[in-house]
CSV table of C-alpha atoms in Angstrom, one decimal:
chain,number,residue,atom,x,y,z
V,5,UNK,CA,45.1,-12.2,28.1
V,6,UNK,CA,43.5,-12.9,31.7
V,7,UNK,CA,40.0,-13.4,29.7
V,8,UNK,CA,41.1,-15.5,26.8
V,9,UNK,CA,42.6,-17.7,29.1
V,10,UNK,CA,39.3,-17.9,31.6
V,11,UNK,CA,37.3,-18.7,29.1
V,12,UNK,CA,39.1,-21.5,27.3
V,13,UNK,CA,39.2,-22.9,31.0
V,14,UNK,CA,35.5,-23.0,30.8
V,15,UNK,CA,34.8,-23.9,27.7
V,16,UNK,CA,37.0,-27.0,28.2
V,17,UNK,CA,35.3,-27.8,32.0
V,18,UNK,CA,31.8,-27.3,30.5
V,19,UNK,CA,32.9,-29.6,28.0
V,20,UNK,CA,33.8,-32.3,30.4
V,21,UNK,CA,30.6,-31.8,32.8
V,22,UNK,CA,33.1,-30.6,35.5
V,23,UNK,CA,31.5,-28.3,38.2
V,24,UNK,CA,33.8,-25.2,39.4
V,25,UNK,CA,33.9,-27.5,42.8
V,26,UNK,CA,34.9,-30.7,40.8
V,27,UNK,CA,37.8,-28.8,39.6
V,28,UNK,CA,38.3,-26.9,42.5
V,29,UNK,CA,39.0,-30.5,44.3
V,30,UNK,CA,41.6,-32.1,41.6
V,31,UNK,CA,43.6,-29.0,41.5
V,32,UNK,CA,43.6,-27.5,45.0
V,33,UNK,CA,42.7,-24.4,44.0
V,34,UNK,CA,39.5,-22.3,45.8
V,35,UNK,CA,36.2,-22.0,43.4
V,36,UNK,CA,36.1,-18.3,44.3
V,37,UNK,CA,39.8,-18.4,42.7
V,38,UNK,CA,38.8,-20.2,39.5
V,39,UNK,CA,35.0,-18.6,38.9
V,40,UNK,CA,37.4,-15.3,38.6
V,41,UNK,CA,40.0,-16.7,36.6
V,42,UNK,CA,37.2,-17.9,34.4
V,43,UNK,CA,35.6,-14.6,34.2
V,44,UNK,CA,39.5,-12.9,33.5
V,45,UNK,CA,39.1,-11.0,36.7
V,46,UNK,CA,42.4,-12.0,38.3
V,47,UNK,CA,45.2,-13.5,36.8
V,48,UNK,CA,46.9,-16.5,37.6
V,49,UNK,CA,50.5,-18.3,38.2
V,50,UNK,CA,52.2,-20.8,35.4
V,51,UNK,CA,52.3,-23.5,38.5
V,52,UNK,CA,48.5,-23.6,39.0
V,53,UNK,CA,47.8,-23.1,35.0
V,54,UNK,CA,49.5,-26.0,34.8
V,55,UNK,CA,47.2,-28.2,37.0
V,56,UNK,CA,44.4,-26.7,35.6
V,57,UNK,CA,45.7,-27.6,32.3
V,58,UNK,CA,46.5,-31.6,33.6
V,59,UNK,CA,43.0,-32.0,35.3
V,60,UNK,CA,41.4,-30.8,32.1
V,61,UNK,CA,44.4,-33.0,29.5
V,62,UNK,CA,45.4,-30.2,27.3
V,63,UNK,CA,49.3,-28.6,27.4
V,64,UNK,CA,49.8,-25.5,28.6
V,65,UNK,CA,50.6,-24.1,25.6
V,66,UNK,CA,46.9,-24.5,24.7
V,67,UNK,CA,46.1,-21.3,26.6
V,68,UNK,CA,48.4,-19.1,25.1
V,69,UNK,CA,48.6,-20.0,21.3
V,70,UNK,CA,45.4,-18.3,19.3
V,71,UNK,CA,44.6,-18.1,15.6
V,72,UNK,CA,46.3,-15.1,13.6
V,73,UNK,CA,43.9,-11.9,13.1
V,74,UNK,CA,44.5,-11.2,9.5
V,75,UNK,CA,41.8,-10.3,7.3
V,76,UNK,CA,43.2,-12.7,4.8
V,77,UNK,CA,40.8,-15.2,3.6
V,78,UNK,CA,43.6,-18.5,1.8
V,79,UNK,CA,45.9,-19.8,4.2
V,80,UNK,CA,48.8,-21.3,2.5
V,81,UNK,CA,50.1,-25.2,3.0
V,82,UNK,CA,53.3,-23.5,4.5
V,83,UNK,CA,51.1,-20.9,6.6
V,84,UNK,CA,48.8,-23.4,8.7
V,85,UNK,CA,50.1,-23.1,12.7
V,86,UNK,CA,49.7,-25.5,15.5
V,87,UNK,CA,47.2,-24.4,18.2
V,88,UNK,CA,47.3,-27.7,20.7
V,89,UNK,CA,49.4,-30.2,21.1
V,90,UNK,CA,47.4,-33.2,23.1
V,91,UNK,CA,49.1,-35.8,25.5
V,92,UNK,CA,52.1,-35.0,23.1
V,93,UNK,CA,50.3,-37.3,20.2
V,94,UNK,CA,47.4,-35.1,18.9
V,95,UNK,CA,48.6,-31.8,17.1
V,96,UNK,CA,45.9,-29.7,16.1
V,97,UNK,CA,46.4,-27.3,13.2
V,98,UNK,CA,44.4,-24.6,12.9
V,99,UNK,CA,42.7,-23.4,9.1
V,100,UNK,CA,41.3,-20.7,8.9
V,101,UNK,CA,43.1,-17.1,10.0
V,102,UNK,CA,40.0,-15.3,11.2
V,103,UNK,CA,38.0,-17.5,13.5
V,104,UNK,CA,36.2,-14.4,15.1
V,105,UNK,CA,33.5,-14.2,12.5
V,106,UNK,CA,32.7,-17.9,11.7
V,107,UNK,CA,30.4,-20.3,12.6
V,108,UNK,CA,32.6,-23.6,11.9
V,109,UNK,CA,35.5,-24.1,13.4
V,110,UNK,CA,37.6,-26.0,10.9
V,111,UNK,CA,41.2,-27.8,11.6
V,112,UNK,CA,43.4,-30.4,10.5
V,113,UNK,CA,44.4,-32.9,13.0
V,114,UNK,CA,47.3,-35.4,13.0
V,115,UNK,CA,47.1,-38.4,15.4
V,116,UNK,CA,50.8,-40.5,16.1
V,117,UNK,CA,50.6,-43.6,16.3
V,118,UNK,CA,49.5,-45.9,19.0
V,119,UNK,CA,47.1,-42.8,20.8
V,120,UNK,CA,45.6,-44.5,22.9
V,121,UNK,CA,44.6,-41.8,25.4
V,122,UNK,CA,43.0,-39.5,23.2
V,123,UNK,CA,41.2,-37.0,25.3
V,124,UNK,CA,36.9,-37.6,25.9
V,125,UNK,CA,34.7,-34.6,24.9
V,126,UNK,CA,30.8,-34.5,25.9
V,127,UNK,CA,29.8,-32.8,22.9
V,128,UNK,CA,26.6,-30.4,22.0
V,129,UNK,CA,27.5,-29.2,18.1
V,130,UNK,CA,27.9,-30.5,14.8
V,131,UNK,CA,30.7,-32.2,13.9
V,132,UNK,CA,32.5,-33.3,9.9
V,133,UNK,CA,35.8,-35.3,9.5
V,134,UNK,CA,37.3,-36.8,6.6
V,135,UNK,CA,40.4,-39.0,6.9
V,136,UNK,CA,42.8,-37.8,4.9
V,137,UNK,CA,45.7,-40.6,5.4
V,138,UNK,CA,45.8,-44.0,7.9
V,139,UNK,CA,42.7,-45.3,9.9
V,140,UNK,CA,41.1,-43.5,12.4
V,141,UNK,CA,39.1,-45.2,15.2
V,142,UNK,CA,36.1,-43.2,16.4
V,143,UNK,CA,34.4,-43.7,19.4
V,144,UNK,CA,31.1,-42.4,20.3
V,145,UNK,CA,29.4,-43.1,23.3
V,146,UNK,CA,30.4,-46.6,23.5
V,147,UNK,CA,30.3,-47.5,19.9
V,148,UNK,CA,33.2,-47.9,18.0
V,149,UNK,CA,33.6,-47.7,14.1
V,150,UNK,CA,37.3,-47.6,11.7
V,151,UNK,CA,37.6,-44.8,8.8
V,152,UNK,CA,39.4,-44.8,6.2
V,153,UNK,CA,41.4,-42.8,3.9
V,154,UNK,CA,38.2,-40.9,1.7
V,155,UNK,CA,36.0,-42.1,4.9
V,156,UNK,CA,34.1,-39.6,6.3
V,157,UNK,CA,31.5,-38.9,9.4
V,158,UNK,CA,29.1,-36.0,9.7
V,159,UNK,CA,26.6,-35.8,12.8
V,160,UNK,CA,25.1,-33.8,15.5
V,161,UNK,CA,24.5,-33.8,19.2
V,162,UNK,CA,21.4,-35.5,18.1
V,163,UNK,CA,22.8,-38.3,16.6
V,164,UNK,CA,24.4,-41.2,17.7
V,165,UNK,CA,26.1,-44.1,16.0
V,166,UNK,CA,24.9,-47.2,16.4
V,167,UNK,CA,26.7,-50.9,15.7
V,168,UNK,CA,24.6,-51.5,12.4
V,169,UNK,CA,26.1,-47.7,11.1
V,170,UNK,CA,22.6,-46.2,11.5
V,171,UNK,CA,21.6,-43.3,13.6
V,172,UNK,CA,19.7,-42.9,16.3
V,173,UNK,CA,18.5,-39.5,18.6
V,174,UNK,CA,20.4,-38.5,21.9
V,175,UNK,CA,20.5,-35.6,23.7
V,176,UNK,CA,24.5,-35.5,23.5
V,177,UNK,CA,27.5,-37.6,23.1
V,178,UNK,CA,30.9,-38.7,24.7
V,179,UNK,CA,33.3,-38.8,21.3
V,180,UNK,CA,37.3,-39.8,21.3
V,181,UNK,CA,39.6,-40.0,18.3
V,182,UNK,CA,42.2,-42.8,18.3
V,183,UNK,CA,44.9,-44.0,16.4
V,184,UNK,CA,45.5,-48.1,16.7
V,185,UNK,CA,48.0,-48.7,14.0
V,186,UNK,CA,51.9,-47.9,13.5
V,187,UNK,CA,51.3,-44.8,11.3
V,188,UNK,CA,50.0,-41.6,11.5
V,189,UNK,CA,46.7,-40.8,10.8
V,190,UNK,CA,45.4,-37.2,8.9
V,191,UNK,CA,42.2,-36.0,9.8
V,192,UNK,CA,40.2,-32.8,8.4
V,193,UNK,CA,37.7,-31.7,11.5
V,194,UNK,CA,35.2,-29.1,10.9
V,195,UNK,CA,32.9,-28.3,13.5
V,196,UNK,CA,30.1,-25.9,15.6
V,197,UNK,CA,29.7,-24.2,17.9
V,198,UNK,CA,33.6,-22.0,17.2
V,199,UNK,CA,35.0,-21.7,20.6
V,200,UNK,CA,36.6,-18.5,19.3
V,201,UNK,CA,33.7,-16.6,18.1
């Protein structure tokens, strides 16, 4: 448990370029403290998960829900389970029900309307989403485009997006989702690296 949770930790601070002393700062807690917790050698107490879990804008339910281990390769409509919840607008579904194994890490995500606050990510993989239902507003390092239903986006950490649509070669990218209109918006994400490999 102590080593799931460490490492989602980092994997989340890596992705926001925070330094163990940048977090150590905004949550009051000592880097020696947090370079264990990261490594799963100490545990740690439900009040100071929970400012790890604001500094770095995921609930704290995000460190304890993880996909099912089931050898089982069709997940059912009814089956799917919801693996984050972000800023209480952004429920992430997960799709598959053996992530250990895989090298994309798919998920279906629903956006409620008027998300403003979607969460940033610095990201290094490859990334695919399809819009499903309503109109998705993707940001990508400053550039900002509208999909729609049947839309869909497919690029890498060398690619970014610029205002004629074309692309261009970056070393990586600052991404947000958002959701601008009144109704909810459907989103199939498949991407790499799988955190949970």
């Amino acid at each position: 448990m102590n080593k799931n949770i460490g490492s989602k930790i980092k994997k989340l601070r890596t992705q926001k370029q925070m330094t163990l002393k940048d977090m150590s700062e905004k949550t009051n807690l000592s880097i020696g403290f947090l370079s264990q917790l990261e490594r799963g050698l100490t545990s740690v107490a439900t009040d100071s998960l929970e400012k790890i879990a604001d500094v770095l804008e995921v609930d704290l339910t995000y460190f304890f829900i993880k996909p099912r281990e089931q050898n089982n390769v069709i997940i059912r409509g009814y089956e799917k389970e919801v693996f984050e919840i972000v800023n209480g607008k952004e429920i992430n579904y997960h799709l598959s029900s053996n992530l250990k194994d895989k090298e994309m890490f798919p998920r279906m995500v629903d956006i409620l309307p008027g998300n403003e606050e979607s969460s940033q990510f610095n990201y290094t993989g490859e990334e695919f989403i399809y819009v499903i239902e309503g109109i998705l507003t993707v940001s990508i390092s400053g550039y900002e485009k509208e999909l729609y239903p049947g839309d869909s986006m497919h690029y890498s950490y060398k690619n970014i997006i610029s205002k004629d649509g074309e692309a261009s070669k970056v070393v990586n990218q600052d991404h947000s989702f958002f959701n601008r209109t009144s109704k909810m918006v459907r989103v199939l994400v498949v991407s790499t690296p799988n955190p949970y490999k």
